[in-house]
Tab-separated table of C-alpha atoms in Angstrom:
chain	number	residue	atom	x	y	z
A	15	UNK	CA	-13.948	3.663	9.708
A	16	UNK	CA	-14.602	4.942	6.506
A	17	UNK	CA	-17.111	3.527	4.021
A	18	UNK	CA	-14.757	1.461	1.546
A	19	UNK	CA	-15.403	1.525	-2.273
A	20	UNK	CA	-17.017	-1.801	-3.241
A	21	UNK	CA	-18.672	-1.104	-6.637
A	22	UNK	CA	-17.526	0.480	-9.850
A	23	UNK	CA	-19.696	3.281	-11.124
A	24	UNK	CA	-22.131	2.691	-13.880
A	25	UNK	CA	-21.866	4.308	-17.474
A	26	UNK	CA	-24.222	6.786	-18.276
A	27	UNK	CA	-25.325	5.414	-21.423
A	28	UNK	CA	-23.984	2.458	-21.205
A	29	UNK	CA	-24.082	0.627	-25.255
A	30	UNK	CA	-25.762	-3.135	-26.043
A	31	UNK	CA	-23.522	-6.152	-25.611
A	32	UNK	CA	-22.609	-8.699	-28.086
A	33	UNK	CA	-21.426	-11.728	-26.529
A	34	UNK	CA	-19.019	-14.619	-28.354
A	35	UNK	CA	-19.522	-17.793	-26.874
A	36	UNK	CA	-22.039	-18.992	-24.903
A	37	UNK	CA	-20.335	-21.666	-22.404
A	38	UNK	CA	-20.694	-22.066	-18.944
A	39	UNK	CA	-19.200	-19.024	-17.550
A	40	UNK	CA	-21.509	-16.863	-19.321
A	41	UNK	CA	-24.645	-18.702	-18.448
A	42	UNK	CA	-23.550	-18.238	-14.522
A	43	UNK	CA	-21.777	-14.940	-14.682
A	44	UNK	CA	-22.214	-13.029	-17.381
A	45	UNK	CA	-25.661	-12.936	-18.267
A	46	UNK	CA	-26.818	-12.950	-14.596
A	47	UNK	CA	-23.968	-9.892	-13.968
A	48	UNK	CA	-25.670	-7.613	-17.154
A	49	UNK	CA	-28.919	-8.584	-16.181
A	50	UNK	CA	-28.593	-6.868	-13.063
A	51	UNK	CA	-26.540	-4.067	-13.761
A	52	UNK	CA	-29.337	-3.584	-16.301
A	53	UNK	CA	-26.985	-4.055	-19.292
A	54	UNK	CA	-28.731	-5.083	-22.934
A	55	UNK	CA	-27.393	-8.012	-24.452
A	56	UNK	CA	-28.255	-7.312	-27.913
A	57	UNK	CA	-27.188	-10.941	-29.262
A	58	UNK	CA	-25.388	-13.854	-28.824
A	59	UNK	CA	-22.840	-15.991	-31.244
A	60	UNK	CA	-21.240	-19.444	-31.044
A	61	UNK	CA	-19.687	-22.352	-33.248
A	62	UNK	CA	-22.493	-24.355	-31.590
A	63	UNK	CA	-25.538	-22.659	-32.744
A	64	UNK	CA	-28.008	-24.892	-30.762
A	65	UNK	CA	-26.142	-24.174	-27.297
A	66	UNK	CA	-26.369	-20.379	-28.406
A	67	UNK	CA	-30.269	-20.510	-29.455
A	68	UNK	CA	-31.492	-22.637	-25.861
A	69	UNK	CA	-29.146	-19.461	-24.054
A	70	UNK	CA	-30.976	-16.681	-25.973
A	71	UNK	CA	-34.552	-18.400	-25.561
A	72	UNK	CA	-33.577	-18.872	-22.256
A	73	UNK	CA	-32.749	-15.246	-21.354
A	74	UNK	CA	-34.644	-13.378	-24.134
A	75	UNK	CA	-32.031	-12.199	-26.033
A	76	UNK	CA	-33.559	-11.151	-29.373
A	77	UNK	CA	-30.959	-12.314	-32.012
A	78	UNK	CA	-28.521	-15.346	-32.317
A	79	UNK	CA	-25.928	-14.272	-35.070
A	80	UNK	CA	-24.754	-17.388	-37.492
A	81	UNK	CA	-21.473	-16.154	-38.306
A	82	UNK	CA	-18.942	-14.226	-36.791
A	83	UNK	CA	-19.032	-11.983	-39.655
A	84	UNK	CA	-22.734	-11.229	-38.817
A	85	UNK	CA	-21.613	-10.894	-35.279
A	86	UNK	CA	-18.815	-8.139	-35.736
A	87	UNK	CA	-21.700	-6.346	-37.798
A	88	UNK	CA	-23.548	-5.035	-34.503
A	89	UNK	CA	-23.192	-1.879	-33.024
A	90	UNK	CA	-21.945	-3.505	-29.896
A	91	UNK	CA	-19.417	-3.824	-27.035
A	92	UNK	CA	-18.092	-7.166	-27.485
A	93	UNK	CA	-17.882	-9.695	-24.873
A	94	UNK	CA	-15.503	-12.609	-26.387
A	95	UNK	CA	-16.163	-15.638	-24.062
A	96	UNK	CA	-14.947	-18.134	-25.960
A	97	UNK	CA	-11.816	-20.421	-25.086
A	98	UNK	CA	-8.731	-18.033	-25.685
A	99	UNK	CA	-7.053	-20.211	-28.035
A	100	UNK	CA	-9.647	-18.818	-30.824
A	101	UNK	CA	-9.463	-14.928	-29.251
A	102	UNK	CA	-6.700	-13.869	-31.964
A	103	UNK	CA	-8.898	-14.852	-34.749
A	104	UNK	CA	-11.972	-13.587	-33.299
A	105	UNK	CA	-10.560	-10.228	-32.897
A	106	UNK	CA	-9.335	-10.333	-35.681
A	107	UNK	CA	-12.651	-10.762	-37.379
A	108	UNK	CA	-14.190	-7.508	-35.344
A	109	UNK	CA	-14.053	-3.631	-36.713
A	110	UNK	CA	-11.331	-1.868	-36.022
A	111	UNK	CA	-11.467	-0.148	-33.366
A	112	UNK	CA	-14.069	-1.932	-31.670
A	113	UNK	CA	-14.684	-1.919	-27.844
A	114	UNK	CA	-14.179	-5.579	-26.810
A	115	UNK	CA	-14.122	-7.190	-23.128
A	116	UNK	CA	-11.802	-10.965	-23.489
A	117	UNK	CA	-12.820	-13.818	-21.249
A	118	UNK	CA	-9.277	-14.355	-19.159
A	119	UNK	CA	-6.941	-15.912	-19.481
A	120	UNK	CA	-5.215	-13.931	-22.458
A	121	UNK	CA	-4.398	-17.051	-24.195
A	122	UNK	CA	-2.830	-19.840	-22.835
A	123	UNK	CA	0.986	-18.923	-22.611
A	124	UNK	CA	2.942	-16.170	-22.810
A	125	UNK	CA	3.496	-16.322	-26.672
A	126	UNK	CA	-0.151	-16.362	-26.920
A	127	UNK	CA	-0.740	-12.892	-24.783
A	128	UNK	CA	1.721	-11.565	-27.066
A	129	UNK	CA	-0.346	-12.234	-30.284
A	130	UNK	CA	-3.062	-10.923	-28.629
A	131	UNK	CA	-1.822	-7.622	-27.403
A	132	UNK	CA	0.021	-7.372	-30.892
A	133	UNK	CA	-4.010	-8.080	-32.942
A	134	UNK	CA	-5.149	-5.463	-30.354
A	135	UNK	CA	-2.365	-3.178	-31.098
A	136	UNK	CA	-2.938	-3.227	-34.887
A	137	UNK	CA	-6.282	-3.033	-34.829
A	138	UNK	CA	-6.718	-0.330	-32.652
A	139	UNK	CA	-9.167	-2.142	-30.381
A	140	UNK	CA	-10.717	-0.335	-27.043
A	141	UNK	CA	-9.846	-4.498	-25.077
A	142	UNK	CA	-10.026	-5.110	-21.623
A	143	UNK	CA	-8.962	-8.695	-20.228
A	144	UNK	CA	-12.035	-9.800	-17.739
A	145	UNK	CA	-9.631	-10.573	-14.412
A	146	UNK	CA	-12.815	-9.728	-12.285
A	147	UNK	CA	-11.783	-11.085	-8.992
A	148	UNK	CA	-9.652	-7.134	-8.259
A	149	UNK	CA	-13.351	-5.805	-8.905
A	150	UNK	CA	-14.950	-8.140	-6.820
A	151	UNK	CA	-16.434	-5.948	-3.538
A	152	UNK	CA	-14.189	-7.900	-1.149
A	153	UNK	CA	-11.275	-6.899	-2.864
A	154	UNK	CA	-12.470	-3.300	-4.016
A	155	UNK	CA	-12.884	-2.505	-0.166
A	156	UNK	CA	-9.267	-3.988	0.434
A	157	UNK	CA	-7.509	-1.858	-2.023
A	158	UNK	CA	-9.428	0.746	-1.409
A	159	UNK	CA	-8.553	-0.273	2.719
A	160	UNK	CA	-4.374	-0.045	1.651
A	161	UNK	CA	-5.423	3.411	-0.294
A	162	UNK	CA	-6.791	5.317	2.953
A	163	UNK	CA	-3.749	3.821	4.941
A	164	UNK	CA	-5.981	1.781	7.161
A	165	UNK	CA	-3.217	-0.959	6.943
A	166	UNK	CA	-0.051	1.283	6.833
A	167	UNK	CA	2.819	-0.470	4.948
A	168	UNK	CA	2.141	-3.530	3.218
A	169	UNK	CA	4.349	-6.475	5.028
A	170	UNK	CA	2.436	-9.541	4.002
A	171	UNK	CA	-0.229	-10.525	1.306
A	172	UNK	CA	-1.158	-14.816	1.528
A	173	UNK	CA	-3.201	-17.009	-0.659
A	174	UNK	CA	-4.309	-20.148	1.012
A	175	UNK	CA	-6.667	-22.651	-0.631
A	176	UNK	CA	-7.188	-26.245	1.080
A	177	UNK	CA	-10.294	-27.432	-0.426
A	178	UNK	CA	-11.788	-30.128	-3.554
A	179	UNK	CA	-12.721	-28.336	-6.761
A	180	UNK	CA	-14.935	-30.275	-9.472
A	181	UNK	CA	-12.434	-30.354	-11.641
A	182	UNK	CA	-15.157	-32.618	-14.065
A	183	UNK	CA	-17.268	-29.747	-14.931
A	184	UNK	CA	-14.001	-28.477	-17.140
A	185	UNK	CA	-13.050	-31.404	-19.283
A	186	UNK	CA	-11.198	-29.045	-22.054
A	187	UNK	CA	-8.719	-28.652	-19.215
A	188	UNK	CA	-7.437	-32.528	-19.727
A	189	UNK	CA	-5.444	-31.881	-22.741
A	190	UNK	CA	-3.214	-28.820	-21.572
A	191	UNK	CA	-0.238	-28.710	-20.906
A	192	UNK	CA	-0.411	-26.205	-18.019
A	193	UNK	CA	-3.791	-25.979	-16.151
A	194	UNK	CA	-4.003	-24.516	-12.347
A	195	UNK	CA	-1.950	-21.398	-12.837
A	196	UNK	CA	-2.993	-20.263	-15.956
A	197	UNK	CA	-6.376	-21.281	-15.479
A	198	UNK	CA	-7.005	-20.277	-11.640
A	199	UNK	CA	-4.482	-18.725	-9.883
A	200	UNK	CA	-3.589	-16.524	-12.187
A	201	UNK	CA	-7.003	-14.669	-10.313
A	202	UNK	CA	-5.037	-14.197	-7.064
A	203	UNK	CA	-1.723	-13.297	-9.555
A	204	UNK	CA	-3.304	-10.284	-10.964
A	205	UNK	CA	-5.325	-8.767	-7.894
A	206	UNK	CA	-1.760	-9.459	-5.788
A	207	UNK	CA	-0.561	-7.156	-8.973
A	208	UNK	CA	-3.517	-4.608	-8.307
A	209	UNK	CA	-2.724	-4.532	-4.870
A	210	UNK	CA	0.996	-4.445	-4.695
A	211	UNK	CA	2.322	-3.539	-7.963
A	212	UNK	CA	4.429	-6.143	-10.301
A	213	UNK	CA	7.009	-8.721	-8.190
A	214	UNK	CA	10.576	-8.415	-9.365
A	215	UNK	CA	10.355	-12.407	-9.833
A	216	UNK	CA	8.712	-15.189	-8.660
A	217	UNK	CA	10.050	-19.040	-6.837
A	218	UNK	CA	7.021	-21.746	-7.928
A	219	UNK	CA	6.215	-25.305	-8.395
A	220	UNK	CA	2.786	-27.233	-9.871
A	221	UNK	CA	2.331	-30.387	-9.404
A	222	UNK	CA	-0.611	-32.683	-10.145
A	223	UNK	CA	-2.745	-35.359	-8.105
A	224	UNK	CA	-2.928	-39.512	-7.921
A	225	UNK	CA	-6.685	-38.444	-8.533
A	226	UNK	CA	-6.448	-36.070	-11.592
A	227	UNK	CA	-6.064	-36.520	-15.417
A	228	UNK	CA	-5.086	-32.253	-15.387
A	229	UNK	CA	-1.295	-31.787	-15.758
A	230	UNK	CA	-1.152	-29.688	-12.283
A	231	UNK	CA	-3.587	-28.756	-9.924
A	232	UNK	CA	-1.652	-27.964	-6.849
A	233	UNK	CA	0.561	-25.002	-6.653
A	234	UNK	CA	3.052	-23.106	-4.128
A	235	UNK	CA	4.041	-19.839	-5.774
A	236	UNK	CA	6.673	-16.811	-3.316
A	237	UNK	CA	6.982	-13.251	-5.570
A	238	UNK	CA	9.703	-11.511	-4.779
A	239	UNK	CA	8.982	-7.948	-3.536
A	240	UNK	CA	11.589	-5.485	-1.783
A	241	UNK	CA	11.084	-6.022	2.071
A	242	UNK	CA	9.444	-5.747	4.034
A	243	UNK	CA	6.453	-7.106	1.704
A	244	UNK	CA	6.177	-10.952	1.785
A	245	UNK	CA	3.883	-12.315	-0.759
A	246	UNK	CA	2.968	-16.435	-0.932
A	247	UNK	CA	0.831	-18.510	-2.403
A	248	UNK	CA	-0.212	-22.198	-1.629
A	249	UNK	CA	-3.226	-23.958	-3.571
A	250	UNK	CA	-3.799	-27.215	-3.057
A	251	UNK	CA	-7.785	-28.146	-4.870
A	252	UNK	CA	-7.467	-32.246	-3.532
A	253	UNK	CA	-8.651	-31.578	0.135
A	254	UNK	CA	-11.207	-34.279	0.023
A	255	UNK	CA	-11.415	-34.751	4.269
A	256	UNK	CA	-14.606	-32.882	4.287
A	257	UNK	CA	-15.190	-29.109	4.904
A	258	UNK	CA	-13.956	-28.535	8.467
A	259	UNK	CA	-10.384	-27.872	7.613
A	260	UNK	CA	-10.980	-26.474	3.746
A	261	UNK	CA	-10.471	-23.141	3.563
A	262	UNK	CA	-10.145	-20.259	0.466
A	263	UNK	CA	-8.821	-17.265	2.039
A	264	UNK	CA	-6.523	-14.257	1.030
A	265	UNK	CA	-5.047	-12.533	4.115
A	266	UNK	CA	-2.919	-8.738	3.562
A	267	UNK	CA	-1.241	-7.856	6.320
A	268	UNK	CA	0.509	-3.815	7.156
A	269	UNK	CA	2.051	-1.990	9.631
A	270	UNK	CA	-1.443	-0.564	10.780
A	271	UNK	CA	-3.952	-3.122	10.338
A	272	UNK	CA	-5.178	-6.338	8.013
A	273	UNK	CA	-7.653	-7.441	6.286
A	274	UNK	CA	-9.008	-11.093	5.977
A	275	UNK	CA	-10.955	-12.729	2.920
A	276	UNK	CA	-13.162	-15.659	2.389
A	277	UNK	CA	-13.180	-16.869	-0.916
A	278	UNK	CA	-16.499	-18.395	-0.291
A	279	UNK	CA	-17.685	-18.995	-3.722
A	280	UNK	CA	-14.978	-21.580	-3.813
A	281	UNK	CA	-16.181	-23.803	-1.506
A	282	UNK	CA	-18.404	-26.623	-2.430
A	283	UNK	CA	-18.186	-24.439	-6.196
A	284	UNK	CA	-20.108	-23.622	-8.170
A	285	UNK	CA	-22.677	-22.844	-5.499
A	286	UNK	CA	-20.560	-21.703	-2.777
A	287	UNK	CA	-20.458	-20.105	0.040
A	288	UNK	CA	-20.977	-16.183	1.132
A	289	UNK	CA	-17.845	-14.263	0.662
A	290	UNK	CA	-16.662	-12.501	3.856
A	291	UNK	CA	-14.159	-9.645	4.664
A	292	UNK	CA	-13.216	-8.897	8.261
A	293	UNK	CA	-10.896	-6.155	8.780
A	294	UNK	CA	-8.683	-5.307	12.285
A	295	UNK	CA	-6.596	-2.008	13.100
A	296	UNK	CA	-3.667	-2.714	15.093
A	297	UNK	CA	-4.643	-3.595	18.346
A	298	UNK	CA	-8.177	-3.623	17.738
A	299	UNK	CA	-10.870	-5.971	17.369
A	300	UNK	CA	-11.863	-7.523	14.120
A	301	UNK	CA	-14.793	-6.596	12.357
A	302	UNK	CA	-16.783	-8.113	9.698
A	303	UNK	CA	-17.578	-5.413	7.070
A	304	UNK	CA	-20.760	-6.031	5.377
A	305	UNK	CA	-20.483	-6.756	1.408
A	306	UNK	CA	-22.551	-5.102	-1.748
A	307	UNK	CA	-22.384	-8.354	-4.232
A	308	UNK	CA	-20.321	-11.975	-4.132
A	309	UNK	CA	-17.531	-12.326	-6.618
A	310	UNK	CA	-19.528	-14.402	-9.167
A	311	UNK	CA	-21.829	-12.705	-10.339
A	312	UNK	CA	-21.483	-9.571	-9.071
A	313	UNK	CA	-18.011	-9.251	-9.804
A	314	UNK	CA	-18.583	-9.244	-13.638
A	315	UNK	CA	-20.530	-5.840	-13.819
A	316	UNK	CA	-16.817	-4.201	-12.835
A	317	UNK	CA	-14.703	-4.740	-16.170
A	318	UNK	CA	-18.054	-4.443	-18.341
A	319	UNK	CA	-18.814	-0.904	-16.636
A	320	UNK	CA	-15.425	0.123	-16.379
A	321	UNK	CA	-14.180	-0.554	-20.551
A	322	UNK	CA	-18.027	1.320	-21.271
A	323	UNK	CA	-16.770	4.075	-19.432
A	324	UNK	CA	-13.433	4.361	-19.792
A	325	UNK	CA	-14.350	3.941	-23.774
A	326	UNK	CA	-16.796	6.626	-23.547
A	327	UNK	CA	-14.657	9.019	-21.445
A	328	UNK	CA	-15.943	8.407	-18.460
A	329	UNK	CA	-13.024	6.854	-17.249
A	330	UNK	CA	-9.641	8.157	-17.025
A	331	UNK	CA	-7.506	4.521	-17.057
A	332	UNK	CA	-8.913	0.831	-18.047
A	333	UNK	CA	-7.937	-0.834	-15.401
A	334	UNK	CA	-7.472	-4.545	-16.716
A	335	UNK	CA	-6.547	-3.261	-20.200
A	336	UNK	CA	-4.436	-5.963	-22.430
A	337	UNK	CA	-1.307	-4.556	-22.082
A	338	UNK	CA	-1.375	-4.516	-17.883
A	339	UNK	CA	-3.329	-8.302	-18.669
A	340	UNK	CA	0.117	-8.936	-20.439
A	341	UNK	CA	2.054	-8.083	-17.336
A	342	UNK	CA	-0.352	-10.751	-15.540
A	343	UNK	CA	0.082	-13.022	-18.457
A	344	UNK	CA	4.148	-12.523	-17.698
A	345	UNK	CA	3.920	-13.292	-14.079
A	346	UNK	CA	2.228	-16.782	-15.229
A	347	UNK	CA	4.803	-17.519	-17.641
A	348	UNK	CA	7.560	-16.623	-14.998
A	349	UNK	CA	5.942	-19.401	-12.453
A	350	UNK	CA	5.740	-21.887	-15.282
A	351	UNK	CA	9.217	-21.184	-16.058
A	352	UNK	CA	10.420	-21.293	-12.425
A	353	UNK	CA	8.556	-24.359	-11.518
A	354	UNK	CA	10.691	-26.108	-14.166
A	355	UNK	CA	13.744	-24.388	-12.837
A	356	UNK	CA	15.789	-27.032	-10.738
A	357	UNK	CA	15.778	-26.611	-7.001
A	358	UNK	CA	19.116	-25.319	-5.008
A	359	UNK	CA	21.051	-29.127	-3.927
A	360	UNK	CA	21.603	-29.421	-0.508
A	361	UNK	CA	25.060	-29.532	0.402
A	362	UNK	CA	26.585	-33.183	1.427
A	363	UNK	CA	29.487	-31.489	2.885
């Protein structure tokens, strides 16, 4: 078999990073990702100054900027991790023209994507939306698996998540409206985009859990492609029956051959499990290919190195640019709008 593309290519002078927000995420992907891709992270800005100045001691990163003003000032890429109900203003506070990478999701609803894309738009910004599970290695190697033909013609692609997720370590989540879709499986959304193009529509419901303040945290999701391609999702994040039957996997199936993912990071998150990818030919055995990086942090390096590029020329396309995040953003607001769509009644008669 052919080596499969796992990695995205470096730039060759790749520029300092400016990062907006200084959460979670960044402390456990971000900063970890840059570090060893070798990026510089010039500086770091948030609303909370003191959370910003314990990252930046903590890290060595030389300068924490007080406003966003001061911010928007460096000669930076910026990386806007903040909660994307503030990205329209920040953006609209950087130069025009700036290079800027946006923590997903691209707001929290459709009409929010929309302002987005439109600040983008007028400002002339250089903005990729960071959907880094499609540049994860696991899924690199699958799409670049479907490229060579390895699996012939696509007939089945299946999300299946039984498993508990610490739903505590995101208390913003409690007070919106819509949480699991927009929030998590809108990762699986876009990458089943990357691999198979956009669905001509989508049949969903959320629901939430006895256990669970969140407005939905279960979801079965079908997107309608022409046959023969069959595309499903069921996530359910209450499996609290112990790990034996948990499982986080993401199974595409052709003509040819399939390939078979474990979502390890998932279980027993944040600290997780190895990811795995096990590919068959028709007929043959399964094999476990071996993998260059896990999807957190590793994953991370992809957008970052692929909006330096692509910004500098290296790069002919941007792959998770904000108008194909839009499209993403789209497919969300379609399962939203189906899952309140009444079922078909059953006929009495």
């Amino acid at each position: 078999m052919t080596a499969l593309r796992q990695g995205w290519p470096m730039p060759s002078n790749p520029r300092p990073i400016v990062i907006i927000g200084t959460g979670g995420i960044v402390k456990d992907a971000h900063l970890p990702a840059y570090r060893k891709a070798g990026f510089t992270v010039a500086g770091v800005h948030d609303t909370h100054r003191a959370r910003a100045a314990e990252l930046a001691h903590e890290w060595s990163i030389a300068r924490v900027f007080d406003t966003i003003e001061e911010a928007a000032a460096a000669d930076a890429v910026f990386d806007v991790a903040a909660p994307p109900i503030a990205h329209a203003a920040i953006l609209s506070a950087l130069p025009e023209g700036a290079t800027v990478l946006l923590q997903k999701p691209m707001g929290l609803d459709l009409g929010a994507a929309t302002a987005i894309r439109q600040v983008c738009r007028d400002r002339m910004l250089t903005a990729s939306v960071n959907f880094q599970l499609r540049y994860s290695a696991m899924m690199l190697a699958v799409a670049d698996a479907i490229a060579q033909g390895l699996l012939g013609e696509l007939v089945e692609i299946e999300v299946h998540l039984n498993l508990v997720t610490p739903w505590h370590l995101f208390p913003h989540l409690i007070p919106n409206p819509r949480v699991e879709i927009v929030s998590h499986s809108i990762h699986y959304l876009d990458t089943i985009r990357a691999l198979a193009g956009d669905p001509k529509g989508v049949f969903a419901r959320s629901y939430g859990h006895p256990s669970s303040r969140l407005a939905d945290t279960r979801t079965t999701a079908i997107l309608e492609y022409d046959a023969p391609l069959r595309a499903t999702l069921s996530i359910n994040h209450h499996h609290d029956f112990g790990r034996r039957f948990q499982d986080a996997s993401f199974r595409v199936e052709g003509s040819e051959g399939a390939a078979m993912v474990k979502l390890g990071l998932l279980l027993d998150y944040p600290t997780g499990e190895p990811d795995e990818l096990w590919l068959a030919p028709k007929g043959g055995p399964w094999k476990q290919v071996a993998l260059q990086g896990a999807w957190f942090p590793d994953a991370f390096i992809g957008p970052m190195a692929n909006l330096q590029r692509f910004a500098a020329g290296e790069d002919a396309s941007l792959a998770t640019n904000v108008e194909d995040a839009w499209r993403t953003m789209a497919l969300v607001e379609a399962c939203y709008r189906a899952a309140a769509a009444p079922a078909t009644p059953i006929p009495t008669e």
